[in-house]
Every structure is written in C-alpha cells, then in structure tokens.
Short mmCIF file of C-alpha atoms in Angstrom, two decimals:
data_model
loop_
_atom_site.label_atom_id
_atom_site.label_comp_id
_atom_site.label_asym_id
_atom_site.label_seq_id
_atom_site.Cartn_x
_atom_site.Cartn_y
_atom_site.Cartn_z
CA MET A 404 92.10 82.92 66.62
CA ALA A 405 91.73 81.52 70.12
CA LEU A 406 92.52 83.56 73.20
CA LEU A 407 94.52 81.95 75.97
CA ILE A 408 94.85 83.34 79.48
CA THR A 409 97.80 82.51 81.71
CA HIS A 410 97.72 83.19 85.44
CA TYR A 411 101.19 83.68 86.89
CA ALA A 412 102.21 82.79 90.45
CA ASP A 413 105.76 83.99 89.78
CA PRO A 414 106.08 87.77 89.31
CA GLY A 415 109.38 87.29 87.44
CA ALA A 416 107.75 84.99 84.88
CA PHE A 417 104.86 87.44 84.45
CA TYR A 418 107.22 90.37 83.94
CA ALA A 419 109.33 88.43 81.44
CA ARG A 420 106.23 87.56 79.41
CA VAL A 421 104.58 91.01 79.32
CA GLU A 422 107.57 93.38 79.39
CA ASP A 423 107.91 93.87 75.62
CA PHE A 424 104.15 94.34 75.21
CA LEU A 425 104.03 96.93 78.00
CA MET A 426 107.22 98.73 76.94
CA ALA A 427 105.78 99.33 73.46
CA HIS A 428 103.59 101.97 75.19
CA GLU A 429 105.71 102.71 78.24
CA ILE A 430 104.06 105.98 79.28
CA GLU A 431 100.60 104.44 79.23
CA HIS A 432 101.83 101.41 81.18
CA ASN A 433 104.06 103.13 83.73
CA LEU A 434 101.99 102.00 86.73
CA ILE A 435 101.68 98.34 85.77
CA LEU A 436 105.35 98.27 84.73
CA SER A 437 106.60 99.73 88.01
CA LEU A 438 104.42 97.43 90.12
CA ALA A 439 105.41 94.36 88.10
CA ARG A 440 109.11 95.27 88.41
CA GLY A 441 108.70 95.79 92.15
CA LEU A 442 106.99 92.42 92.58
CA LYS A 443 109.70 90.75 90.49
CA LEU A 444 112.52 92.26 92.56
CA HIS A 445 110.82 92.08 95.98
CA PRO A 446 108.02 89.50 95.99
CA GLU A 447 108.23 89.34 99.79
CA ARG A 448 106.80 92.87 100.04
CA SER A 449 103.38 91.71 98.87
CA GLU A 450 101.30 90.58 101.85
CA GLN A 451 99.03 88.45 99.65
CA PRO A 452 99.82 86.80 96.33
CA PRO A 453 99.14 89.27 93.52
CA TYR A 454 96.86 88.47 90.60
CA LEU A 455 99.04 88.47 87.47
CA ALA A 456 97.59 87.45 84.12
CA ALA A 457 98.28 87.79 80.43
CA VAL A 458 95.84 87.09 77.61
CA GLU A 459 97.45 85.95 74.38
CA SER A 460 96.36 85.45 70.81
CA ASP A 461 98.53 83.36 68.49
CA GLY A 462 101.44 83.60 70.95
CA ALA A 463 101.31 87.39 71.28
CA VAL A 464 100.21 89.22 74.42
CA VAL A 465 97.04 91.25 73.80
CA LEU A 466 96.21 92.20 77.41
CA ALA A 467 98.06 92.22 80.74
CA ALA A 468 96.45 92.60 84.16
CA LEU A 469 97.87 93.03 87.63
CA MET A 470 96.21 93.36 91.03
CA THR A 471 97.68 93.61 94.49
CA SER A 472 95.05 93.19 97.21
CA PRO A 473 93.29 95.15 98.53
CA ARG A 474 93.75 97.46 95.54
CA GLY A 475 91.94 97.17 92.25
CA LEU A 476 92.81 95.58 88.96
CA ILE A 477 95.15 97.46 86.62
CA LEU A 478 94.69 96.86 82.92
CA SER A 479 97.15 97.38 80.09
CA ARG A 480 95.95 98.50 76.71
CA CYS A 481 94.03 95.77 74.92
CA ALA A 482 94.71 94.62 71.37
CA ASP A 483 91.59 92.40 71.20
CA ASP A 484 88.31 93.37 72.90
CA ALA A 485 87.36 89.71 73.36
CA ALA A 486 90.28 89.45 75.81
CA LEU A 487 88.30 91.53 78.32
CA GLU A 488 85.63 88.82 78.51
CA VAL A 489 88.29 86.11 78.92
CA LEU A 490 89.93 88.09 81.71
CA ALA A 491 86.64 88.85 83.49
CA ARG A 492 85.60 85.19 83.51
CA HIS A 493 89.00 84.09 84.77
CA LEU A 494 89.25 86.80 87.41
CA ARG A 495 85.81 85.96 88.80
CA ASN A 496 87.26 82.65 90.03
CA PHE A 497 90.09 84.38 91.92
CA HIS A 498 88.60 87.69 93.06
CA PRO A 499 84.80 87.67 92.87
CA ASP A 500 84.82 90.72 95.15
CA LEU A 501 86.90 92.88 92.79
CA PRO A 502 87.04 96.33 94.43
CA ALA A 503 87.98 98.44 91.37
CA VAL A 504 89.48 98.50 87.92
CA GLN A 505 91.74 101.09 86.40
CA GLY A 506 93.01 101.61 82.92
CA ALA A 507 92.60 103.85 79.93
CA ASN A 508 89.10 104.85 78.98
CA PRO A 509 87.06 103.39 77.33
CA LEU A 510 88.88 100.14 78.16
CA ALA A 511 88.25 100.27 81.91
CA ALA A 512 84.60 101.09 81.28
CA ALA A 513 84.28 98.17 78.85
CA PHE A 514 85.78 95.81 81.42
CA ALA A 515 83.50 97.17 84.16
CA GLU A 516 80.48 96.62 81.92
CA ARG A 517 81.48 93.01 81.32
CA TRP A 518 82.10 92.56 85.05
CA MET A 519 78.65 93.94 85.90
CA LEU A 520 76.97 91.58 83.41
CA LEU A 521 78.97 88.62 84.68
CA THR A 522 78.62 89.21 88.43
CA GLY A 523 75.62 91.50 88.86
CA VAL A 524 77.80 93.93 90.84
CA TRP A 525 77.19 97.61 90.06
CA ALA A 526 80.13 99.76 88.99
CA GLU A 527 80.52 103.51 88.72
CA VAL A 528 83.31 105.90 87.77
CA TYR A 529 85.20 106.99 90.87
CA MET A 530 88.03 109.00 89.36
CA GLN A 531 89.25 109.89 85.89
CA GLN A 532 92.95 110.37 85.29
CA ARG A 533 95.20 111.24 82.35
CA PHE A 534 98.70 110.42 81.23
CA TYR A 535 101.12 113.21 80.46
CA GLN A 536 104.39 112.90 78.60
CA LEU A 537 107.03 115.59 78.61
CA THR A 538 109.14 115.70 75.48
#
C-alpha cells in the first residue's frame, strides 16, 4: 500500500479532506481542527501561507499536519507509522528550519527522531501536555 502526500494551498480544501478523519477523535484533534477551521473561514488572517498536508493510504487519510509560521508543526494521530517519514521528507522541502512539533506522545517523539535523522538538527522535549475530556 503506497502512501501519498498532498500539500494544500487552499485551507478550505485541506479542511474538507481531513475533517472526517480529525472528527473521529475530536478531543485529541481540537487544536488542529480549530486552526484549520479558522484558516478556512479567514485565510487573510495568516501572515504567511500555512503548511497544510495530508498523507493518505488507499484513499484514506492516515495523517494530517498543519503549521502556521512561526509556530511549529501540529500532527494528528497517525494510522500508519510510515506516514511520518513521508511527511518529514516532504516538509524538509518547505520548512527545513522547522522550529517545533507537537502532537500526542510517542507520535511527536517519533516524528522528531525522523526529523533529526533526516536533517541532523537536534530535538528535545520542551513541554509535555495532556488532553482532558469532561463527560
């Protein structure tokens, strides 16, 4: 099964493609969902074009990523670990000076490890966060 990455210039097209995937785990994806919605509704508020990408396998989204400069990359959950390598290689062409990555652990750590191997840039944990859901 081949992995395909799509880089989106249009926030609305990105949101339309990844919404169902992200909504399946809404609490975990609240940050990327709210930023993607904001970019879709008000693209003019972003000073620089955001980095918006989805990695797919057999037509299904397995990873979504969003970055608004100068902030770091935000990762969704990942349904195929090989997608992290695909994303890292693609992102290197657009943002070789990636300032940070955030996402659930150990996913963010796995991406950072791939990034270090690919670019030679050292990474370290800056902050750990948790998700809470009130029911």
